[in-house]
Structures are given as structure tokens and as C-alpha cells.
Short mmCIF file of C-alpha atoms in Angstrom, two decimals:
data_model
loop_
_atom_site.label_atom_id
_atom_site.label_comp_id
_atom_site.label_asym_id
_atom_site.label_seq_id
_atom_site.Cartn_x
_atom_site.Cartn_y
_atom_site.Cartn_z
CA MET A 1 0.00 -0.01 0.00
CA GLN A 2 2.99 2.26 0.34
CA ASP A 3 3.04 3.16 -3.36
CA LEU A 4 -0.42 4.72 -3.09
CA GLY A 5 0.92 7.83 -1.39
CA ILE A 6 3.24 8.86 -4.16
CA ARG A 7 0.45 8.15 -6.67
CA VAL A 8 -1.65 10.89 -5.11
CA LEU A 9 1.06 13.36 -5.87
CA LEU A 10 0.93 12.63 -9.56
CA GLU A 11 -2.79 12.13 -9.79
CA GLY A 12 -4.90 14.64 -11.80
CA ASN A 13 -3.37 18.07 -11.60
CA ASN A 14 -2.20 17.78 -7.98
CA MET A 15 1.36 18.71 -8.77
CA ILE A 16 0.25 21.75 -10.75
CA ARG A 17 -1.96 22.77 -7.84
CA LEU A 18 0.92 22.56 -5.43
CA LEU A 19 3.04 24.69 -7.73
CA ASP A 20 0.23 27.17 -7.95
CA GLY A 21 0.15 27.25 -4.17
CA LEU A 22 3.92 27.77 -4.13
CA TRP A 23 3.43 30.76 -6.49
CA VAL A 24 1.01 32.31 -3.97
CA THR A 25 3.67 31.90 -1.26
CA VAL A 26 6.39 33.33 -3.46
CA ARG A 27 4.18 36.17 -4.67
CA ILE A 28 3.31 37.35 -1.17
CA SER A 29 6.88 36.94 0.08
CA LEU A 30 8.34 38.69 -2.92
CA LEU A 31 6.04 41.69 -2.64
CA ALA A 32 6.59 41.97 1.09
CA VAL A 33 10.37 41.55 0.74
CA VAL A 34 10.75 44.22 -1.95
CA ILE A 35 8.67 46.76 -0.01
CA SER A 36 10.42 45.91 3.23
CA ILE A 37 13.88 46.37 1.72
CA VAL A 38 13.00 49.84 0.36
CA MET A 39 11.16 50.96 3.50
CA GLY A 40 13.71 49.28 5.76
CA ILE A 41 16.63 51.21 4.21
CA LEU A 42 14.74 54.44 4.80
CA LEU A 43 13.78 53.41 8.33
CA GLY A 44 17.33 52.42 9.07
CA MET A 45 18.59 55.83 7.99
CA VAL A 46 15.94 57.55 10.08
CA MET A 47 16.96 55.37 13.06
CA THR A 48 20.52 56.74 12.94
CA LEU A 49 19.25 60.32 13.38
CA LYS A 50 20.06 61.97 16.69
CA ASN A 51 16.52 63.32 16.97
CA PRO A 52 14.94 62.01 20.23
CA VAL A 53 11.40 61.94 18.74
CA THR A 54 12.27 59.77 15.74
CA LYS A 55 14.42 57.69 17.99
CA ALA A 56 11.58 56.97 20.38
CA LEU A 57 9.03 56.38 17.62
CA THR A 58 11.18 53.97 15.61
CA ARG A 59 12.13 52.17 18.82
CA ILE A 60 8.50 51.65 19.80
CA TYR A 61 7.61 50.44 16.34
CA LEU A 62 10.52 47.95 16.29
CA GLU A 63 9.83 46.60 19.78
CA PHE A 64 6.12 46.28 19.11
CA ILE A 65 6.61 44.32 15.93
CA ARG A 66 9.27 42.13 17.53
CA ILE A 67 7.26 41.28 20.62
CA MET A 68 4.09 40.45 18.68
CA PRO A 69 4.01 36.92 17.24
CA GLN A 70 3.43 37.22 13.50
CA LEU A 71 0.28 35.14 13.83
CA VAL A 72 -1.25 37.64 16.25
CA LEU A 73 -0.44 40.43 13.83
CA LEU A 74 -2.06 38.53 11.02
CA PHE A 75 -5.24 38.04 13.10
CA LEU A 76 -5.17 41.67 14.19
CA ILE A 77 -5.10 42.90 10.58
CA TYR A 78 -7.33 40.27 9.02
CA PHE A 79 -10.00 39.83 11.67
CA GLY A 80 -9.47 42.84 13.96
CA ALA A 81 -9.40 45.56 11.33
CA ALA A 82 -12.37 44.08 9.52
CA LYS A 83 -14.46 44.17 12.67
CA ALA A 84 -13.26 47.49 14.07
CA PHE A 85 -13.35 49.59 10.91
CA ASN A 86 -15.77 47.54 8.96
CA ILE A 87 -13.41 47.15 6.03
CA HIS A 88 -12.61 43.94 4.31
CA ILE A 89 -8.99 43.22 3.63
CA SER A 90 -8.34 40.07 1.67
CA GLY A 91 -6.25 37.40 3.27
CA GLU A 92 -3.45 37.89 0.73
CA LEU A 93 -3.39 41.68 1.26
CA SER A 94 -3.41 41.22 5.03
CA ALA A 95 -0.41 38.89 4.67
CA VAL A 96 1.47 41.40 2.55
CA ILE A 97 0.74 44.16 5.08
CA VAL A 98 1.84 42.09 8.05
CA PHE A 99 4.98 40.78 6.44
CA THR A 100 5.87 44.23 5.19
CA LEU A 101 5.38 45.68 8.68
CA TRP A 102 7.60 42.98 10.13
CA GLY A 103 10.18 43.00 7.32
CA THR A 104 10.50 46.76 7.42
CA ALA A 105 11.14 46.74 11.15
CA GLU A 106 13.78 43.98 11.00
CA MET A 107 15.40 45.38 7.86
CA GLY A 108 15.47 48.88 9.42
CA ASP A 109 17.31 47.53 12.40
CA LEU A 110 19.80 45.72 10.16
CA VAL A 111 20.45 48.87 8.15
CA ARG A 112 20.87 50.92 11.33
CA GLY A 113 23.34 48.38 12.66
CA ALA A 114 25.32 48.31 9.47
CA LEU A 115 25.47 52.09 9.24
CA ILE A 116 26.63 52.70 12.78
CA SER A 117 29.20 49.90 12.58
CA ILE A 118 31.23 51.98 10.11
CA PRO A 119 33.87 53.64 12.34
CA LYS A 120 33.85 57.45 12.49
CA HIS A 121 37.50 57.31 11.40
CA GLN A 122 36.46 56.09 7.98
CA TYR A 123 34.64 59.36 7.44
CA ASP A 124 37.57 61.38 8.80
CA SER A 125 40.29 59.72 6.76
CA SER A 126 38.29 59.87 3.55
CA ALA A 127 37.45 63.55 4.18
CA ALA A 128 41.14 64.20 4.86
CA LEU A 129 41.92 62.93 1.36
CA GLY A 130 39.67 65.62 -0.07
CA LEU A 131 36.71 63.45 -0.99
CA THR A 132 33.43 65.36 -1.00
CA GLY A 133 30.47 64.23 1.11
CA ILE A 134 28.86 62.40 -1.77
CA GLN A 135 32.11 60.74 -2.79
CA ILE A 136 32.66 59.59 0.84
CA TYR A 137 29.28 57.82 0.76
CA ARG A 138 29.73 56.46 -2.72
CA TYR A 139 33.21 55.03 -2.42
CA ILE A 140 33.67 54.37 1.27
CA ILE A 141 30.51 54.19 3.35
CA ILE A 142 27.92 52.52 1.10
CA PRO A 143 30.18 49.77 -0.20
CA GLN A 144 31.12 48.81 3.35
CA THR A 145 27.55 49.07 4.61
CA LEU A 146 26.33 46.77 1.81
CA ARG A 147 28.97 44.21 2.55
CA ARG A 148 27.81 44.00 6.14
CA LEU A 149 24.11 44.22 5.26
CA ILE A 150 23.53 41.80 2.37
CA PRO A 151 24.19 38.47 4.16
CA LEU A 152 21.95 39.56 7.02
CA ALA A 153 19.20 40.80 4.73
CA ILE A 154 19.22 37.55 2.79
CA ASN A 155 18.82 35.66 6.02
CA LEU A 156 15.82 37.80 6.81
CA VAL A 157 14.29 37.11 3.41
CA THR A 158 14.39 33.31 3.90
CA ARG A 159 12.89 33.76 7.36
CA MET A 160 10.08 35.77 5.84
CA ILE A 161 9.42 33.18 3.13
CA LYS A 162 9.25 30.40 5.66
CA THR A 163 6.99 32.33 7.99
CA THR A 164 4.40 32.88 5.26
CA SER A 165 3.22 29.34 6.01
CA LEU A 166 1.27 30.94 8.89
CA ILE A 167 -1.14 32.59 6.49
CA VAL A 168 -2.99 29.31 6.11
CA LEU A 169 -4.62 30.34 9.36
CA ILE A 170 -6.28 33.39 7.83
CA GLY A 171 -7.61 31.32 4.93
CA VAL A 172 -5.08 32.06 2.22
CA VAL A 173 -4.66 29.07 -0.01
CA GLU A 174 -0.90 28.82 -0.48
CA VAL A 175 1.36 25.85 -0.92
CA LEU A 176 0.81 24.35 2.49
CA LYS A 177 -2.99 24.75 2.31
CA VAL A 178 -3.09 23.11 -1.13
CA GLY A 179 -1.13 20.24 0.30
CA GLN A 180 -3.67 19.86 3.12
CA GLN A 181 -6.53 19.95 0.61
CA ILE A 182 -4.95 17.20 -1.42
CA ILE A 183 -4.37 15.08 1.66
CA GLU A 184 -7.99 15.61 2.83
CA ALA A 185 -9.36 14.59 -0.59
CA SER A 186 -7.47 11.31 -0.57
CA ARG A 187 -7.71 10.56 3.15
CA TYR A 188 -9.51 7.21 2.56
CA THR A 189 -8.01 6.15 -0.74
CA ALA A 190 -4.40 6.89 0.15
CA PRO A 191 -3.79 7.21 3.92
CA SER A 192 -0.03 7.56 3.45
CA ALA A 193 -0.36 10.58 1.17
CA ALA A 194 0.42 13.01 4.02
CA LEU A 195 4.04 11.94 4.15
CA TRP A 196 4.49 12.37 0.39
CA ILE A 197 2.61 15.63 0.14
CA TYR A 198 4.25 17.32 3.12
CA GLY A 199 7.57 15.88 1.94
CA THR A 200 6.95 17.62 -1.42
CA VAL A 201 5.98 20.89 0.32
CA PHE A 202 9.18 20.70 2.36
CA PHE A 203 11.14 20.18 -0.89
CA LEU A 204 9.40 23.13 -2.54
CA TYR A 205 10.33 25.45 0.32
CA PHE A 206 13.84 24.07 0.12
CA ILE A 207 14.27 24.83 -3.59
CA VAL A 208 13.10 28.42 -2.98
CA CYS A 209 15.18 29.16 0.09
CA PHE A 210 18.33 27.10 -0.54
CA PRO A 211 19.68 29.12 -3.49
CA ILE A 212 19.04 32.30 -1.55
CA SER A 213 20.94 31.22 1.52
CA LYS A 214 23.67 29.73 -0.70
CA LEU A 215 24.08 33.14 -2.32
CA SER A 216 24.41 34.71 1.10
CA GLY A 217 27.19 32.35 2.03
CA LYS A 218 28.99 33.04 -1.24
CA LEU A 219 28.83 36.84 -0.85
CA GLU A 220 29.97 36.57 2.73
CA LYS A 221 33.00 34.57 1.64
CA ARG A 222 33.82 36.82 -1.23
CA TRP A 223 33.62 39.97 0.91
CA GLN A 224 35.62 38.65 3.79
CA ASN A 225 38.42 40.69 2.32
CA MET B 1 46.95 87.73 -1.53
CA SER B 2 49.94 88.61 0.52
CA LYS B 3 53.00 86.42 0.08
CA THR B 4 54.64 85.46 3.38
CA ASP B 5 57.53 83.27 4.44
CA TYR B 6 55.15 81.09 6.29
CA LEU B 7 53.45 78.07 4.73
CA LEU B 8 51.02 77.81 7.57
CA GLU B 9 49.86 80.56 9.90
CA ILE B 10 47.40 80.23 12.71
CA LYS B 11 46.08 83.42 14.24
CA ASN B 12 44.06 83.73 17.47
CA LEU B 13 42.42 80.36 17.06
CA GLU B 14 39.63 79.54 19.52
CA LYS B 15 38.17 76.09 19.72
CA SER B 16 35.67 74.69 22.16
CA PHE B 17 33.64 71.54 22.09
CA GLU B 18 29.89 71.27 22.44
CA GLY B 19 29.09 71.88 26.06
CA GLY B 20 31.63 74.69 26.20
CA THR B 21 34.92 73.06 27.13
CA LYS B 22 37.61 75.32 25.75
CA VAL B 23 40.30 73.29 23.99
CA LEU B 24 42.36 75.96 22.28
CA LYS B 25 42.59 79.49 23.63
CA ASP B 26 43.75 82.43 21.52
CA PHE B 27 46.17 80.11 19.80
CA SER B 28 48.72 81.51 17.34
CA PHE B 29 51.76 80.04 15.66
CA SER B 30 53.37 79.73 12.20
CA VAL B 31 55.23 77.05 10.30
CA GLN B 32 57.84 77.81 7.60
CA THR B 33 58.13 75.85 4.45
CA GLY B 34 60.28 72.76 5.10
CA GLU B 35 60.03 73.09 8.84
CA VAL B 36 59.31 70.11 11.04
CA VAL B 37 57.37 71.06 14.17
CA VAL B 38 56.74 68.47 16.87
CA ILE B 39 53.88 69.16 19.19
CA LEU B 40 54.21 67.75 22.72
CA GLY B 41 52.02 67.92 25.72
CA PRO B 42 49.95 65.96 28.20
CA SER B 43 46.88 64.21 26.93
CA GLY B 44 43.88 66.48 26.57
CA CYS B 45 46.09 69.52 25.96
CA GLY B 46 44.53 70.08 22.54
CA LYS B 47 47.29 68.81 20.24
CA SER B 48 45.17 66.38 18.27
CA THR B 49 42.35 68.91 18.12
CA LEU B 50 44.77 71.44 16.71
CA LEU B 51 45.69 69.16 13.83
CA ARG B 52 42.00 68.37 13.17
CA CYS B 53 41.17 72.08 13.06
CA ILE B 54 43.91 72.70 10.49
CA ASN B 55 42.23 70.48 7.92
CA GLY B 56 38.71 71.33 8.89
CA LEU B 57 37.67 68.11 10.60
CA GLU B 58 36.71 70.21 13.64
CA PRO B 59 34.84 73.53 13.31
CA ILE B 60 36.54 76.48 14.97
CA GLN B 61 34.86 79.31 16.87
CA ALA B 62 37.20 82.13 16.12
CA GLY B 63 40.53 83.00 14.49
CA THR B 64 42.10 82.43 11.08
CA ILE B 65 44.20 79.72 9.50
CA LEU B 66 46.29 80.68 6.51
CA LEU B 67 47.87 78.28 4.06
CA ASP B 68 50.26 79.90 1.53
CA GLY B 69 49.06 83.26 2.87
CA GLN B 70 45.52 82.51 1.95
CA SER B 71 42.78 82.07 4.51
CA ILE B 72 41.30 78.58 4.55
CA THR B 73 38.81 79.34 7.30
CA ASP B 74 36.84 82.16 5.69
CA GLY B 75 34.48 79.69 4.03
CA LYS B 76 35.39 80.84 0.50
CA THR B 77 37.27 77.72 -0.46
CA LYS B 78 35.77 74.24 -0.09
CA TRP B 79 37.52 72.01 2.40
CA SER B 80 37.69 69.25 -0.17
CA GLN B 81 39.97 71.62 -2.19
CA ILE B 82 42.11 72.65 0.74
CA ARG B 83 42.51 69.13 2.11
CA GLN B 84 44.32 68.08 -1.05
CA LYS B 85 47.19 70.33 0.05
CA ILE B 86 47.14 69.02 3.59
CA GLY B 87 48.03 65.36 4.11
CA MET B 88 46.89 63.82 7.39
CA VAL B 89 47.73 60.48 8.95
CA PHE B 90 45.78 59.26 12.00
CA GLN B 91 46.58 57.07 14.97
CA SER B 92 44.31 54.26 13.83
CA TYR B 93 45.56 54.01 10.25
CA ASP B 94 42.05 53.90 8.79
CA LEU B 95 42.78 52.27 5.52
CA PHE B 96 39.60 51.45 3.59
CA PRO B 97 39.09 47.76 4.41
CA HIS B 98 37.16 46.90 1.24
CA MET B 99 39.95 48.06 -1.05
CA THR B 100 43.41 46.71 -1.79
CA VAL B 101 46.50 48.72 -0.83
CA PHE B 102 46.78 50.00 -4.41
CA GLU B 103 43.12 51.02 -4.59
CA ASN B 104 43.50 52.75 -1.25
CA ILE B 105 46.33 54.91 -2.39
CA LEU B 106 44.86 55.60 -5.84
CA LEU B 107 41.39 56.64 -4.67
CA GLY B 108 42.33 60.28 -3.88
CA PRO B 109 44.39 60.91 -7.05
CA LEU B 110 41.79 59.38 -9.35
CA LYS B 111 38.54 60.59 -7.80
CA VAL B 112 39.58 63.89 -6.20
CA GLN B 113 42.31 65.09 -8.48
CA GLY B 114 41.12 63.43 -11.69
CA ARG B 115 44.58 62.11 -12.54
CA THR B 116 44.97 59.21 -14.94
CA ARG B 117 45.40 55.62 -13.65
CA GLU B 118 48.75 55.23 -15.54
CA GLU B 119 50.32 58.37 -14.16
CA ALA B 120 49.00 57.92 -10.55
CA GLY B 121 49.81 54.23 -10.74
CA ILE B 122 53.48 54.89 -11.52
CA ALA B 123 53.67 57.47 -8.69
CA GLY B 124 51.97 54.97 -6.37
CA GLU B 125 54.37 52.20 -7.16
CA LYS B 126 57.31 54.48 -6.58
CA LEU B 127 56.08 55.58 -3.21
CA LEU B 128 55.20 51.98 -2.15
CA GLU B 129 58.69 50.97 -3.21
CA ARG B 130 60.15 53.78 -1.06
CA VAL B 131 58.37 52.47 2.06
CA GLY B 132 59.25 48.91 1.15
CA LEU B 133 55.72 47.70 0.46
CA LEU B 134 55.54 47.31 -3.29
CA GLU B 135 54.94 43.56 -3.02
CA LYS B 136 51.90 44.28 -0.81
CA LYS B 137 50.26 46.31 -3.58
CA ASP B 138 47.36 43.89 -4.06
CA ALA B 139 46.97 42.84 -0.48
CA TYR B 140 43.96 43.88 1.58
CA PRO B 141 44.53 45.93 4.74
CA ARG B 142 43.60 43.07 7.06
CA GLN B 143 46.50 41.08 5.63
CA LEU B 144 49.00 43.70 6.79
CA SER B 145 50.65 44.31 10.15
CA GLY B 146 49.94 47.53 12.02
CA GLY B 147 53.23 49.08 10.94
CA GLN B 148 52.64 48.19 7.29
CA LYS B 149 49.11 49.63 7.41
CA GLN B 150 50.48 52.85 8.82
CA ARG B 151 53.09 53.09 6.10
CA VAL B 152 50.38 52.61 3.50
CA ALA B 153 48.34 55.35 5.21
CA ILE B 154 51.32 57.65 4.86
CA VAL B 155 51.72 56.77 1.20
CA ARG B 156 48.01 57.37 0.69
CA ALA B 157 48.35 60.89 2.08
CA LEU B 158 51.55 61.55 0.06
CA MET B 159 49.85 60.53 -3.17
CA MET B 160 47.92 63.77 -3.06
CA GLU B 161 51.25 65.63 -3.27
CA PRO B 162 50.46 67.74 -0.20
CA GLU B 163 52.32 70.82 0.84
CA ILE B 164 52.23 69.96 4.48
CA MET B 165 51.75 66.69 6.41
CA LEU B 166 50.01 66.33 9.74
CA PHE B 167 50.80 63.27 11.83
CA ASP B 168 48.49 62.58 14.72
CA GLU B 169 50.11 60.12 17.11
CA VAL B 170 50.75 57.74 14.23
CA THR B 171 52.72 55.24 16.31
CA ALA B 172 50.54 55.26 19.46
CA ALA B 173 48.51 52.21 18.42
CA LEU B 174 51.50 50.17 17.21
CA ASP B 175 53.44 47.37 18.87
CA PRO B 176 56.88 48.69 19.91
CA GLU B 177 58.79 46.72 17.31
CA MET B 178 56.74 48.28 14.53
CA VAL B 179 57.16 51.86 15.67
CA ARG B 180 60.61 52.12 14.12
CA GLU B 181 59.65 51.28 10.56
CA VAL B 182 56.99 54.03 10.61
CA LEU B 183 59.20 56.62 12.19
CA ASP B 184 61.93 55.88 9.64
CA VAL B 185 59.52 56.74 6.89
CA ILE B 186 58.74 60.07 8.51
CA LEU B 187 62.44 60.80 9.09
CA GLU B 188 63.07 60.19 5.41
CA LEU B 189 60.29 62.67 4.57
CA ALA B 190 61.96 65.25 6.80
CA ARG B 191 65.26 64.74 4.99
CA GLY B 192 63.39 65.26 1.70
CA GLY B 193 62.29 68.71 2.95
CA MET B 194 58.61 67.99 3.69
CA THR B 195 56.87 70.45 5.95
CA MET B 196 55.40 68.56 8.88
CA LEU B 197 53.40 68.98 12.05
CA ILE B 198 53.85 65.94 14.25
CA VAL B 199 52.00 65.04 17.41
CA THR B 200 53.80 62.21 19.18
CA HIS B 201 54.79 60.70 22.49
CA GLU B 202 58.08 59.33 21.17
CA MET B 203 60.51 61.68 22.86
CA GLN B 204 63.69 60.32 21.23
CA PHE B 205 62.08 60.65 17.83
CA ALA B 206 60.82 64.13 18.58
CA ARG B 207 64.30 65.22 19.55
CA ALA B 208 65.83 63.71 16.40
CA ILE B 209 63.34 64.99 13.86
CA ALA B 210 62.10 68.36 15.14
CA ASP B 211 63.35 71.76 13.99
CA ARG B 212 61.18 73.14 16.74
CA ILE B 213 59.24 71.76 19.67
CA LEU B 214 55.93 73.22 20.66
CA PHE B 215 54.88 72.31 24.18
CA LEU B 216 51.16 72.70 24.80
CA ASP B 217 49.21 72.57 28.01
CA GLU B 218 45.54 73.43 28.55
CA GLY B 219 45.10 74.70 25.01
CA GLN B 220 48.01 77.15 25.03
CA ILE B 221 51.61 77.17 23.94
CA VAL B 222 53.70 76.93 27.05
CA GLU B 223 57.03 76.65 25.34
CA SER B 224 58.38 76.92 21.82
CA ALA B 225 62.02 76.04 21.42
CA ALA B 226 64.70 74.14 19.51
CA PRO B 227 64.74 70.47 20.53
CA GLU B 228 68.10 70.60 22.27
CA ASP B 229 66.95 73.57 24.35
CA PHE B 230 63.62 72.06 25.20
CA PHE B 231 64.99 68.69 26.19
CA GLY B 232 68.23 69.99 27.64
CA HIS B 233 66.85 72.81 29.82
CA PRO B 234 63.14 73.38 29.63
CA GLU B 235 62.26 76.85 30.76
CA THR B 236 58.95 76.27 32.41
CA GLU B 237 58.19 74.23 35.43
CA ARG B 238 55.28 72.64 33.58
CA ALA B 239 57.53 71.36 30.82
CA GLN B 240 60.01 70.03 33.34
CA ARG B 241 57.28 68.05 35.07
CA PHE B 242 56.10 66.69 31.75
CA LEU B 243 59.58 65.55 30.76
CA ASN B 244 60.15 63.92 34.10
CA ILE B 245 57.37 61.47 33.28
CA PHE B 246 59.67 59.98 30.73
CA GLN B 247 62.63 59.66 33.10
CA PHE B 248 63.21 56.51 35.09
CA GLU B 249 65.38 56.12 38.08
CA LYS B 250 65.85 53.29 40.47
#
């Protein structure tokens, strides 16, 4: 009876459905990641300002997002906002909003950290050579910041992709949900399908995240100099 | 523009930090072309701040600084222009870690002065050769020892063909056995006629290299004398006390 499980995977258009589900996962992650990177860079720059007001506000935002489990945030936006303001936000949009809020906060903190880790002397010694402010950023500060930032940012991206599996719980049909549906549908005809389907889902996550984290490792090695 | 004998003139300079601590008080002195002035004094006396004011890394509150008889503190000339004439080397070497030695020393000539890679490259190789580091041309800073890094930092400043060099405690962060190789480079520059302002704690070196010693305390010049006079018979009690720190008796 063991062969029945793998049969379910290839039955009908199950594989296509899983890939469709994967596309939902990737689409939501991609959108959230792109917005988070842009907003996060801006946030990170704001966080390095000496202004006490921006300092306090960004701090509160970051701590709030960090303390809240992502699932609670998802519920808060999807169910809470709908009830309180009587607006309907689709599951997918809620997911993008939550993951952008989270990604922006984390990315902002990474950017802040990378920026302040550049020693003040780097500014002084490049200024002493006669470089202008813009040149100092272009040739000295930004290249060094990016080298510190990119491996960390990539790590954040894979974390975000993995965490999108939570959005099943607000009714978004992504790769994990499709898997569950397939398993449900063949519960009686192929009881061992769960292993095969979840195994496939695992593999799909792997092929999305592995190249990304591999890239991070590569860049880190190359920039060790 | 009035032509004077002095390459660098500082007149009535006042400098205080945020919060009001006065670092330099009504500070005036001049440096002739080719002169080597060593600035000594207890820590916190304002010697490093003085160097930083001269190339605009610290804003000043009052006074004038003239280079070649032209004011560099009236705001008419951009600091990025002026700094090309003033080479500065810092205590913590501060090479750019993401660039090779060669890229480090070529950055200024190519990007600031717009020189060609061929011409600046030849000049760069010559200078690296002079400090004995030509074979380290393609190394990254982290592959160098402290003394080697500091020699590269000196070359990087020299590449701009400055009229005056400022050295801010360039050996203070080095292991003792590496101090010599850096000081030798500076001594060679002095023989070549480079105008220099040197802040250091190496008394033997100061005595050997200086045309004039400037002893600072609490933001003011306490003594200005030839090295043999200053070290042989310092005039002020303050300078005597300072020099005693470096004497050991059992």
C-alpha cells in the first residue's frame, strides 16, 4: 500500500496545484520583501538620526513588531481591522501588510546596525583625502555598509518566506494549504499521502530558500576581504 | 593675496567643544616651508584637536588659519579643495578595508584630483617601493601588520602631493617593534624637505626630527624652542614636570 501515497502526488493536476500554491507563497513573500527592503533602508537611515522623537517612535515600532507573534499580527489585521473599521482586507493583502510591517522593522534595524558599525574614522580619513560628502558615501560608506548588510538581509528574506506558512490560518490558499486539501481529498483512498505531500511541500520550500541562503554564504566569503 | 615666508599661519584660534569646554585658547603660531614642528604635551592639551582644526575636521569658533598666505577658514574655499594640500595620517591608520592597498592609495588621485590611472599608478608604485611595500600592492589591509598599514596610510596621504603633512600620534597604536619602521619613513620625509606637524609621544624621535618643539598645555603654547633647548633645559616648570614622566630612576 506504500506506493499509493506517491500516486496521489501525480494524480490529476495535484502537482500543478501545489506549484500554484507555491506561487502564492512566493508572490506574497516577494512583494513583502521588496517593499520591506526599500522601507527598511529608509527606516534604518531615520533610526541613525540623533533626533529624540524619531528615535523613540522607531524604537517603539521595532519593539512592538518584535514582541508580537506574526500570527497575532495577522489576526489583528485580518479579523481585527475588519471588525473594528468595517473594512474587508483580503487574506493575501493582510499577509502582505503584516509581512511588510515585520520585514521593514527587521530590515530597518539591520540597516541601522550596518550604518553605525562603520567607524567614524572612515569618514575622517576619507574627508582628509579631499573626498566630497557624496564621494565619501559612494566610495567608502555605502560599499562597506552593503557588505555588512547583504548576508543579514538575505537571512531575513528566507525567514520571511518560511513564516508565510502561517497565512494558512487566515484562509489564504498557499502551498501548505493546497497540500492539506490534497491530503484531505485522498484521506480514505491513500492514507499515506500526508508523508508524500508534506515531503513535497518541504522540498518546494527548500528549492526556494536554498539558493538564496547559498548566495548569502557566497557573498559573505567573497567579501571577507 | 599677501605672500609670506610662512606656509601655515594660525592666528588667534579659539576652539571649544559642544558643552563649552575650551580646548584651544587664543592660539597663534606659524610654520615655515620645510620646517618640522613636533607638538608635545599631556593628553587632553589640545594637540590632536589642533591638527584636526587645520584640515577642517573640527569647526573652529574664532581665529584664522592661512595656508600659503590664503585664509582657509573664511568659508570661500571648499575644504575638499584645501585638504588636497594638507596630508593627514591618523593614529588608527584607517585604511579602507574593502579596497586593496593599491586601490586605497589611488582613490584620492583618481577621484579627487582626476589624474589618470597610468600616471598615478606609476607614482603609487614608486612611493610603495620607497616604504618597502611594493609587493603588498594587491593585499587587503587586514592582511597587513599595524606598521605596514600605517606606512600605507602615509603613502595614501603623500599621493595627493600635499604641501604639508599632519601626523596625529601615528605610532601610538603600534606594537613597539613596529614603531621604528613608521618613524623611519617620517624621518626620510623630513630629509626630503617635507613640511610637517607631528603630534607624538616618542621623545627620542621628537628630539631627532624636530626643528622646533611646541609644548602645549591646557590649550595654550607653554614653550616653543629648538629640541636641544627644550629637552636640555626646559624653561617652564610645567615642561620640566612633563619631561620627568619619561625619566626612570631606580
